[in-house]
Every structure is written in structure tokens, then in C-alpha cells.
PDB file of C-alpha atoms in Angstrom:
ATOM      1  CA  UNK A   1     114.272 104.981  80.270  1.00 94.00           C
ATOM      2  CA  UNK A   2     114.177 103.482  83.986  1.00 95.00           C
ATOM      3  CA  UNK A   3     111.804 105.344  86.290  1.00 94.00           C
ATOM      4  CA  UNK A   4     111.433 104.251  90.031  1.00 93.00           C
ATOM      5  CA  UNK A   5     111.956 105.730  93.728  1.00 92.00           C
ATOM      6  CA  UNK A   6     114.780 104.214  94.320  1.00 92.00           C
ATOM      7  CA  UNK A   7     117.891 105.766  92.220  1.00 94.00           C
ATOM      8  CA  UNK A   8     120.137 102.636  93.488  1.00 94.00           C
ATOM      9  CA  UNK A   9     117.875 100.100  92.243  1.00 93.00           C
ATOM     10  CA  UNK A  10     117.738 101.879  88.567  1.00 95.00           C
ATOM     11  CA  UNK A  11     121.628 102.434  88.605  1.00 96.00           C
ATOM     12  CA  UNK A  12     122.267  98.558  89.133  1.00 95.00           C
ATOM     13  CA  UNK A  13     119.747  97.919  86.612  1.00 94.00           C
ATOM     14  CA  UNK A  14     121.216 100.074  83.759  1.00 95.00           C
ATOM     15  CA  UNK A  15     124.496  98.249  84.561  1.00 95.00           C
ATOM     16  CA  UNK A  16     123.199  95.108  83.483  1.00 95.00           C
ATOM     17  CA  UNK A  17     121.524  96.437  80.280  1.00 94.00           C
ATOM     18  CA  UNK A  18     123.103  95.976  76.751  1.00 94.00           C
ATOM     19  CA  UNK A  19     121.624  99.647  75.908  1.00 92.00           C
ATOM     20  CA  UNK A  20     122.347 102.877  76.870  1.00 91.00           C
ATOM     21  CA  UNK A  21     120.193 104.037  79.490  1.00 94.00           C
ATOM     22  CA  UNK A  22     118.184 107.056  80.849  1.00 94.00           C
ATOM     23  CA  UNK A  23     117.723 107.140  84.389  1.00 94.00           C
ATOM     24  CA  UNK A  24     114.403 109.245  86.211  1.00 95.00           C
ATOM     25  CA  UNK A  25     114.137 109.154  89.874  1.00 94.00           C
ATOM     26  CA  UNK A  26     110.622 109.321  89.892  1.00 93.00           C
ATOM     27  CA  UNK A  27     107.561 108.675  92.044  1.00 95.00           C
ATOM     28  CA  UNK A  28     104.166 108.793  89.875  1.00 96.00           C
ATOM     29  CA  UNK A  29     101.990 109.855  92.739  1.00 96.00           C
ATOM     30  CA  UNK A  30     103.644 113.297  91.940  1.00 96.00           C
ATOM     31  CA  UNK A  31     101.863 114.883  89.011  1.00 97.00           C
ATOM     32  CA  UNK A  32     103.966 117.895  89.450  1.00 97.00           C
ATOM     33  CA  UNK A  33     107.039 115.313  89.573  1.00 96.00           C
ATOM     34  CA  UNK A  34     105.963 113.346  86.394  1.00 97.00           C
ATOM     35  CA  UNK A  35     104.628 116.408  83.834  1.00 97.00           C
ATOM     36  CA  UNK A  36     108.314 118.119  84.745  1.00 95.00           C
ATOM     37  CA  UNK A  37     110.102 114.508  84.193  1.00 94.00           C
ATOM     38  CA  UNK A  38     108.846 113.475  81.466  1.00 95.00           C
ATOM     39  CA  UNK A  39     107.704 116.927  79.137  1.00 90.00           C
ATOM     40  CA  UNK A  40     111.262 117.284  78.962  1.00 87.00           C
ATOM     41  CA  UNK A  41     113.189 114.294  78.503  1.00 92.00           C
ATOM     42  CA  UNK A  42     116.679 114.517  76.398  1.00 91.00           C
ATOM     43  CA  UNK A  43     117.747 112.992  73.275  1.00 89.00           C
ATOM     44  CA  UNK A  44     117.657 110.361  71.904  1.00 90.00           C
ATOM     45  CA  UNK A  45     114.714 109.883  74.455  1.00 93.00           C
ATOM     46  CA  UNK A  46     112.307 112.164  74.013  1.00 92.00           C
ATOM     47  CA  UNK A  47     110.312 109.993  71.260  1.00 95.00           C
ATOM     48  CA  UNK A  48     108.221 107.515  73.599  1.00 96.00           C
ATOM     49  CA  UNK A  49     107.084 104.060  71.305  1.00 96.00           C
ATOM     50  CA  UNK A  50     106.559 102.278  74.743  1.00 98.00           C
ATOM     51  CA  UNK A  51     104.911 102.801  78.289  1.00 98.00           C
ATOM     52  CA  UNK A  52     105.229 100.042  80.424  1.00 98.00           C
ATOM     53  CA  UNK A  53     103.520 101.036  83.258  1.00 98.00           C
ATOM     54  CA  UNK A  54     104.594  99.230  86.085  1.00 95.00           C
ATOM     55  CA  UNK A  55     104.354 101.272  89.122  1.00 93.00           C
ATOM     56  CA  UNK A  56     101.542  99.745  91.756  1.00 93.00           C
ATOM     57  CA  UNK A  57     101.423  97.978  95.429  1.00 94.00           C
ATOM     58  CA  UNK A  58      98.981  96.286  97.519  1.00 96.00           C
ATOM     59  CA  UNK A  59      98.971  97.261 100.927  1.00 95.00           C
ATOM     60  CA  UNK A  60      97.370  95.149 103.875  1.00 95.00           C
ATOM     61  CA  UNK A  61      94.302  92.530 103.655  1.00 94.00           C
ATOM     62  CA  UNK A  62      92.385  93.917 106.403  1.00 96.00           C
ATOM     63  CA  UNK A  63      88.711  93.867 105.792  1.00 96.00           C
ATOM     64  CA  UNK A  64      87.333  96.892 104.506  1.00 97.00           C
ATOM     65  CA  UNK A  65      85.487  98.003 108.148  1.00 98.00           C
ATOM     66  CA  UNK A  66      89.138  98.300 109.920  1.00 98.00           C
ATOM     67  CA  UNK A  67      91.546  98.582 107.288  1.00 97.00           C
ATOM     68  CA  UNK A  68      93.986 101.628 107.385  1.00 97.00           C
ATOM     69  CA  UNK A  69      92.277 104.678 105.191  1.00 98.00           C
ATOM     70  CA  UNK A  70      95.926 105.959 104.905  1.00 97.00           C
ATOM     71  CA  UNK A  71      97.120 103.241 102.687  1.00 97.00           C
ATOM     72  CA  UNK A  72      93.992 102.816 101.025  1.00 98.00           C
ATOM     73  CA  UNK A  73      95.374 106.416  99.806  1.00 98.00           C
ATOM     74  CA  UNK A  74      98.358 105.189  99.251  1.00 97.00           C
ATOM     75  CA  UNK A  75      97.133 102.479  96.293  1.00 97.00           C
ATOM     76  CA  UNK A  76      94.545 104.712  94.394  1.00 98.00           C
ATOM     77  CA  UNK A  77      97.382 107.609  94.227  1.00 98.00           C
ATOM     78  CA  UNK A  78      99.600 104.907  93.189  1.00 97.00           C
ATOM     79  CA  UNK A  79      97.472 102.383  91.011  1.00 97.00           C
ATOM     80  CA  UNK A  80      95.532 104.574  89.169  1.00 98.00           C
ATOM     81  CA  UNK A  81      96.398 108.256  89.580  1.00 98.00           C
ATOM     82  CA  UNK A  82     100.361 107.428  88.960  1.00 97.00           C
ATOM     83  CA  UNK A  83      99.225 105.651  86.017  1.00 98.00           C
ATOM     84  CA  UNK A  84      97.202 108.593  84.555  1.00 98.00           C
ATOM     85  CA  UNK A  85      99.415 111.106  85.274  1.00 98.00           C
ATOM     86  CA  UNK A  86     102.340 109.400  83.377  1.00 98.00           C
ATOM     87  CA  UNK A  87      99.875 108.110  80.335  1.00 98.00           C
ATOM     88  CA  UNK A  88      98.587 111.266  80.066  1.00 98.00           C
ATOM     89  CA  UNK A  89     102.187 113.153  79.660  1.00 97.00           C
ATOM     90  CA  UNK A  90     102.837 110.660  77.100  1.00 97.00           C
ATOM     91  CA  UNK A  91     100.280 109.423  75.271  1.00 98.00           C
ATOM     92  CA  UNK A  92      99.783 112.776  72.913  1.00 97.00           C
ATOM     93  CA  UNK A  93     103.382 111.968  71.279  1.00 97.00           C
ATOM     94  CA  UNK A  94     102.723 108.708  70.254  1.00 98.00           C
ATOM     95  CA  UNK A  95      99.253 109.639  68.899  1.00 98.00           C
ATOM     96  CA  UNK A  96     101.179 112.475  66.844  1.00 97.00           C
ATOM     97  CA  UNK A  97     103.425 110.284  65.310  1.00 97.00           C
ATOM     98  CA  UNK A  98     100.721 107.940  65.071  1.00 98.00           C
ATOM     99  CA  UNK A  99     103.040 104.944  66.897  1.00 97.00           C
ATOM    100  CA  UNK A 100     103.343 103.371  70.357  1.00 98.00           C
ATOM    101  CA  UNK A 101     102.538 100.921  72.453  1.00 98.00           C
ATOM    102  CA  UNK A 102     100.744 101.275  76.412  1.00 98.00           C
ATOM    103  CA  UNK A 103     101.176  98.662  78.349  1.00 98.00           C
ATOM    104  CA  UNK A 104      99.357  98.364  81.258  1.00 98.00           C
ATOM    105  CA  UNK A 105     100.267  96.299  84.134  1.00 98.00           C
ATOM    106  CA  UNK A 106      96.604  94.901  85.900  1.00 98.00           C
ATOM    107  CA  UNK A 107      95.907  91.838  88.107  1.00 98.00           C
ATOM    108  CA  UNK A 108      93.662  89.039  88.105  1.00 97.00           C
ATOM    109  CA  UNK A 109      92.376  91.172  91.191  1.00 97.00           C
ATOM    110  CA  UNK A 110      90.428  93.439  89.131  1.00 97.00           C
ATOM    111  CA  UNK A 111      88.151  90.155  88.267  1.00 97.00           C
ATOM    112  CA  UNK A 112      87.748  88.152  91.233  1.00 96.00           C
ATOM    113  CA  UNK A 113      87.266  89.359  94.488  1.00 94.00           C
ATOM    114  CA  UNK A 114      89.276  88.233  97.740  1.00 93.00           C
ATOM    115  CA  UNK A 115      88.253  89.102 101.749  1.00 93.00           C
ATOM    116  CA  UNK A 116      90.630  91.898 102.665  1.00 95.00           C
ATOM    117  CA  UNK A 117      91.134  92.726  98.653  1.00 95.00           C
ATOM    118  CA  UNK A 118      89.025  96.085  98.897  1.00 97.00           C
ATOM    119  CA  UNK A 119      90.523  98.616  97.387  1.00 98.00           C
ATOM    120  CA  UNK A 120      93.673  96.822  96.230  1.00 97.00           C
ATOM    121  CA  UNK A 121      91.215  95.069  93.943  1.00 97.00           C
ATOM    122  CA  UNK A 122      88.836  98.096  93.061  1.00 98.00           C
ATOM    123  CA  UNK A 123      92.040  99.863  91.552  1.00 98.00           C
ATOM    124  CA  UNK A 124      92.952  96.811  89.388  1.00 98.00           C
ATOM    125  CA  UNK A 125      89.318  97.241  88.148  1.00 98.00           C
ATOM    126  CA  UNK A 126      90.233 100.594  87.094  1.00 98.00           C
ATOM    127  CA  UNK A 127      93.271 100.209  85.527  1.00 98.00           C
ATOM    128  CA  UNK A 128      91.683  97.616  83.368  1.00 98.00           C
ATOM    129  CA  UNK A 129      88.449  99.975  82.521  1.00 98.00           C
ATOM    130  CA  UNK A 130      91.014 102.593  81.514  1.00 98.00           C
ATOM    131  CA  UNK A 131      92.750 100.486  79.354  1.00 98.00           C
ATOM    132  CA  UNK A 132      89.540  99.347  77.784  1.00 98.00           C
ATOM    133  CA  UNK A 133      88.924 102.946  77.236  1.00 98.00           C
ATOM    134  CA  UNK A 134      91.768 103.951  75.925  1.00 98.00           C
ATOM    135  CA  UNK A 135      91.790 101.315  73.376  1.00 98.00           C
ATOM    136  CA  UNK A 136      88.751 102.871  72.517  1.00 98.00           C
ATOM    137  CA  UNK A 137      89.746 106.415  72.115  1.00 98.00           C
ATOM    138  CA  UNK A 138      92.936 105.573  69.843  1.00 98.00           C
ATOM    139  CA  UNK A 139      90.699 103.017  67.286  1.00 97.00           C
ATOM    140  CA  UNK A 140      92.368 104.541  63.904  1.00 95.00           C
ATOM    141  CA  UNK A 141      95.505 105.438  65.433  1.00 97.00           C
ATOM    142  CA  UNK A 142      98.924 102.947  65.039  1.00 97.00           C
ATOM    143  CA  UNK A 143      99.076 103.450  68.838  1.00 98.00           C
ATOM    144  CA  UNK A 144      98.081 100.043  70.905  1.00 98.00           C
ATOM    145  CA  UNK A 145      97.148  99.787  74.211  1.00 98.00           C
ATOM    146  CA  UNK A 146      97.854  96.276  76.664  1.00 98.00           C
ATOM    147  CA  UNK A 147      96.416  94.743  79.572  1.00 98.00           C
ATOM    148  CA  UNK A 148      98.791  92.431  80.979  1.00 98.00           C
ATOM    149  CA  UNK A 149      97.051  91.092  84.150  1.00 98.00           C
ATOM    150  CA  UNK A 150      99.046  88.209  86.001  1.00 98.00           C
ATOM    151  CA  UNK A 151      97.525  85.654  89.055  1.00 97.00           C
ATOM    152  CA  UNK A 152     100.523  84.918  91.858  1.00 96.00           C
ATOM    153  CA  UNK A 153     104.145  86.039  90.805  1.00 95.00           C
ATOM    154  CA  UNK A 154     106.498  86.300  93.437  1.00 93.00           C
ATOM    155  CA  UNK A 155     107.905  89.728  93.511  1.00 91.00           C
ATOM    156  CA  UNK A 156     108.428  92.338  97.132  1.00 86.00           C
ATOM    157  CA  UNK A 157     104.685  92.289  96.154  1.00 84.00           C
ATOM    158  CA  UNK A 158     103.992  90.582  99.250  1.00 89.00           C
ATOM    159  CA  UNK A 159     106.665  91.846 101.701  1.00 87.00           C
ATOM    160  CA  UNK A 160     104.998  95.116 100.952  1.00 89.00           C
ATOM    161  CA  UNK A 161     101.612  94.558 101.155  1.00 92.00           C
ATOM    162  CA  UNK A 162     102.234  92.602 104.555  1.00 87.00           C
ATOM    163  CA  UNK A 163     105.061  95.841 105.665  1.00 87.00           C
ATOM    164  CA  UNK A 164     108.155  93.868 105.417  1.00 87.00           C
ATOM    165  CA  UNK A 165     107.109  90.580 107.475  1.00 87.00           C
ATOM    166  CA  UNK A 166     108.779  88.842 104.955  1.00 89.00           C
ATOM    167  CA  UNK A 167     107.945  85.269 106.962  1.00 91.00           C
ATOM    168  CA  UNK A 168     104.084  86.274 106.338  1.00 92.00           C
ATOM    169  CA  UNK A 169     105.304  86.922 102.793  1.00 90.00           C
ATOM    170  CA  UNK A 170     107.008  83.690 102.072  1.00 90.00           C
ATOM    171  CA  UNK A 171     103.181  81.697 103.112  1.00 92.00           C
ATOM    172  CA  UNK A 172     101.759  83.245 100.753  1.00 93.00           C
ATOM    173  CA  UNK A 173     103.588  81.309  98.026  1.00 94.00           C
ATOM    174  CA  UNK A 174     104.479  78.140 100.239  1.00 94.00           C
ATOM    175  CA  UNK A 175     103.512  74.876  98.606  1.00 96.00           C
ATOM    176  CA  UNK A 176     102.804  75.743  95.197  1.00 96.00           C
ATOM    177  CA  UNK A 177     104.504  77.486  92.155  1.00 96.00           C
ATOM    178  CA  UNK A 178     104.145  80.996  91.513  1.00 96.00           C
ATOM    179  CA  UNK A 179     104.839  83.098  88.327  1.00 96.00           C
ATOM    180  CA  UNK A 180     108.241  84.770  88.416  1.00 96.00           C
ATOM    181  CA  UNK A 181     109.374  88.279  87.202  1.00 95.00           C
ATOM    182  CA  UNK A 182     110.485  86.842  83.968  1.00 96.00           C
ATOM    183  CA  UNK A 183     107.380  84.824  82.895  1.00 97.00           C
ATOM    184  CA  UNK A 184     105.696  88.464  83.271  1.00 98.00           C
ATOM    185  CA  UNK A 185     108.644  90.255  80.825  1.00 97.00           C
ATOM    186  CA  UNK A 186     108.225  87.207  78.288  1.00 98.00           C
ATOM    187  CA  UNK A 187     104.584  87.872  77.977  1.00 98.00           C
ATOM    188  CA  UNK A 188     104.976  91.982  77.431  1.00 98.00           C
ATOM    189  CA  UNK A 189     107.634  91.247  74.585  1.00 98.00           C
ATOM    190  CA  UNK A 190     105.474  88.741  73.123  1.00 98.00           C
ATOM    191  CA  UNK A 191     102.919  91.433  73.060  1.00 98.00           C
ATOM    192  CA  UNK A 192     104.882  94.478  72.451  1.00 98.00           C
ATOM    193  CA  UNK A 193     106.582  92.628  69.370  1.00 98.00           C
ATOM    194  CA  UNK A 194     103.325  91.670  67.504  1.00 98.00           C
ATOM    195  CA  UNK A 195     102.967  93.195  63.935  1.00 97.00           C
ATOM    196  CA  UNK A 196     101.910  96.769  64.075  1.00 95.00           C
ATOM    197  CA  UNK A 197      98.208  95.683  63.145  1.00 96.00           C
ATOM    198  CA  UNK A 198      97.661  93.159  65.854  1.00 97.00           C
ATOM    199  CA  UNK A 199      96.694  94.604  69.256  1.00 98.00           C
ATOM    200  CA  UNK A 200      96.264  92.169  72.338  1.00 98.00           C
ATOM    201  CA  UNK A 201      93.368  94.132  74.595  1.00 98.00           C
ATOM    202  CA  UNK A 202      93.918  91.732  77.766  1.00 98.00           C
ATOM    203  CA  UNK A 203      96.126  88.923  78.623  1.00 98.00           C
ATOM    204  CA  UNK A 204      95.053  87.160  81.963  1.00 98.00           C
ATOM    205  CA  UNK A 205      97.634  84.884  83.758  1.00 98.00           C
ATOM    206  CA  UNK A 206      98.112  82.521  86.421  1.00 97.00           C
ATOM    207  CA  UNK A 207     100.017  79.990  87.141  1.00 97.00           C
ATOM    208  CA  UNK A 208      98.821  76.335  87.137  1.00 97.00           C
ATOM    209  CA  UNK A 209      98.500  75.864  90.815  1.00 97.00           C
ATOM    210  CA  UNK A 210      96.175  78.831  90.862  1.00 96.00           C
ATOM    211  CA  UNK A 211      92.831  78.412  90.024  1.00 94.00           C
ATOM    212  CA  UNK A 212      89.432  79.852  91.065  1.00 91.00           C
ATOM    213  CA  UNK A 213      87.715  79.756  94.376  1.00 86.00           C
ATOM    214  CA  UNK A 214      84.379  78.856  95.626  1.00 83.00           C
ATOM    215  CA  UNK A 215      81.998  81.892  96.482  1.00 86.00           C
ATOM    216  CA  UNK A 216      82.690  83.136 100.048  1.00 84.00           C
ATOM    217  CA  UNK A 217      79.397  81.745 102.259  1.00 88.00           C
ATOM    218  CA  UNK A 218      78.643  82.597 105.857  1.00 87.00           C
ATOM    219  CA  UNK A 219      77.520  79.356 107.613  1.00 91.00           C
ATOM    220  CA  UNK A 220      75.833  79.522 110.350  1.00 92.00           C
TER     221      UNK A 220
END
């Protein structure tokens, strides 16, 4: 199943897929939107074994005193309430046929702070407390829950956090070598296709020209 806003994007991805394909024109901020979507999905796709959830943005880097309250809106109904609405539709199935996997998609965000980060970064930190929690509600269960929670990847990431200035965009990887799309997908199968009694809590990821930063000090 391929859920997104934008039904285009889905349709040229199920094109390219090997497998048939169930398409949901879906935007996760909607709880009324996902419980309809997703309580009643058709066969053979009603039986969830995996949740990759995907959906999430970052939106300006303003510091905290100016930035814009509207899309600070805009990333908690998106980064965590998106991902709790469609978890929570799904997650009794798998429990009830005691399989499946969550995989949650975090950011090295949620760990170290940034100036102009704010809230981007504060619902990183929840997605990766829920996950923690989660694990810990299904201990006994064959369901497994995944943190996957990458450094840099170049993605629209950036052209939407920055509101299309895709030159601002393009700085933001200049000079070094970010993770891609696909070094992102190759990590989730490698976790999704452990044996059913391994369960990987957190993967963090970054790629080798990223590092870690001195502590931010006001000289003066």
C-alpha cells in the first residue's frame, strides 16, 4: 500500500513496482481521513505486517523567538500526530495476529540540537520516545517496533523546509556527501528482514562527512 498527498506521485510509483499495488491518497494530519482509510482497506490488503511510517517535514530554521507558529503547527500535526493516528489504526491487527513490524522514521535531530531546529527537533524527540514506548508495550508480542533515524540525506527535505528556494536547498549539501534515498531503504530491509526474534530498537545514521559539532557559545 502507497499512502501520500500527492495521487500522481503514488501512481508513477506503483508503475515501477514488481507487485501489485494499493493506492491511498492520504494526508495523516487527518485523523478522520486515516481511521476511514485505513479501518477499511480491501483484500488482499487488509492484513498489515509492516508500517513504514514515513510521513514528516521540517519547515524553516528561524530561531524559536520569530519563527512562524503556523508551521510549527504544521510539523507536530505532521511528525507526531500523523504518526499516531496511523499507528494507532493499525497497530491492534498486528498485535492480534501477534505479527508485524513498525517502523519508524526519526532523525539524528531528536539527539542533537541545532539553532533554528526548535520544534523540528522536539518532534524527532517524540517520535523516538514513542517508539521506545511502544517497544515497551508489545514486549511478549511477535510485533517489533524500529527507529530508523538518519543524519543528512538529500531528499525535497530541504526545498521544503527552506519553501521551495531550491538554491538555499542545494548549500545545504554543497561540498560534502550526503545519504541518498536508497542508503535509507537498504537499512529498513536490513531491519525489517531480521529473524522474527531479533528486534533493532534504534539505528542512528550519518554519513561520513557528518559528524558532531562543538557546543554553541556566545562570545563576547
Amino acid at each position: 500500500m502507497l499512502t501520500g498527498r500527492r495521487r500522481d506521485r503514488l501512481e508513477a510509483l506503483a508503475a515501477r513496482l514488481p507487485t501489485p499495488s494499493h493506492i491511498i491518497e492520504l494526508d495523516v494530519r487527518s485523523r478522520p481521513a486515516v481511521e476511514t482509510a485505513l479501518s477499511s482497506l480491501p483484500a488482499p490488503f487488509s492484513e498489515v505486517d509492516l508500517l513504514i511510517n514515513n510521513a514528516g517535514l521540517g519547515l524553516g530554521m528561524e530561531p524559536a523567538h520569530t519563527a512562524d507558529l503556523d508551521d510549527w503547527e504544521t510539523m507536530i500535526d505532521t511528525n507526531c500526530k500523523g504518526l499516531v493516528y496511523v499507528t494507532r489504526v493499525l497497530l491492534p491487527g498486528m498485535v492480534q495476529r501477534n505479527r508485524g513490524h513498525v517502523v519508524n522514521l526519526g532523525s539524528v535531530a531528536a539527539t542533537y540540537p541545532y539553532p533554528g531546529g526548535n520544534v523540528y527537533g522536539a518532534t524527532k524527540a517524540f517520535v523516538h520516545q514513542f517508539s521506545q514506548n511502544l517497544k515497551a508495550d508489545l514486549v511478549g508480542t511477535r510485533v517489533r517496533v524500529t527507529e530508523v533515524q538518519p543524519g543528512m540525506v538529500e531528499t525535497g527535505f530541504s526545498v521544503v523546509r527552506f519553501k521551495g528556494d531550491a538554491e538555499r536547498a542545494r548549500k545545504v549539501y554543497e561540498g560534502m556527501q550526503p545519504l541518498t534515498p536508497d542508503d535509507i531503504a537498504d537499512i529498513v530491509l536490513f531491519c525489517i528482514t531480521r529473524p522474527a526474534h531479533v528486534n533493532l530498537n534504534v539505528v542512528e545514521v550519518m554519513p561520513a562527512d557528518q559528524g558532531f559539532g562543538p557546543m554553541n557559545v556566545k562570545r563576547r
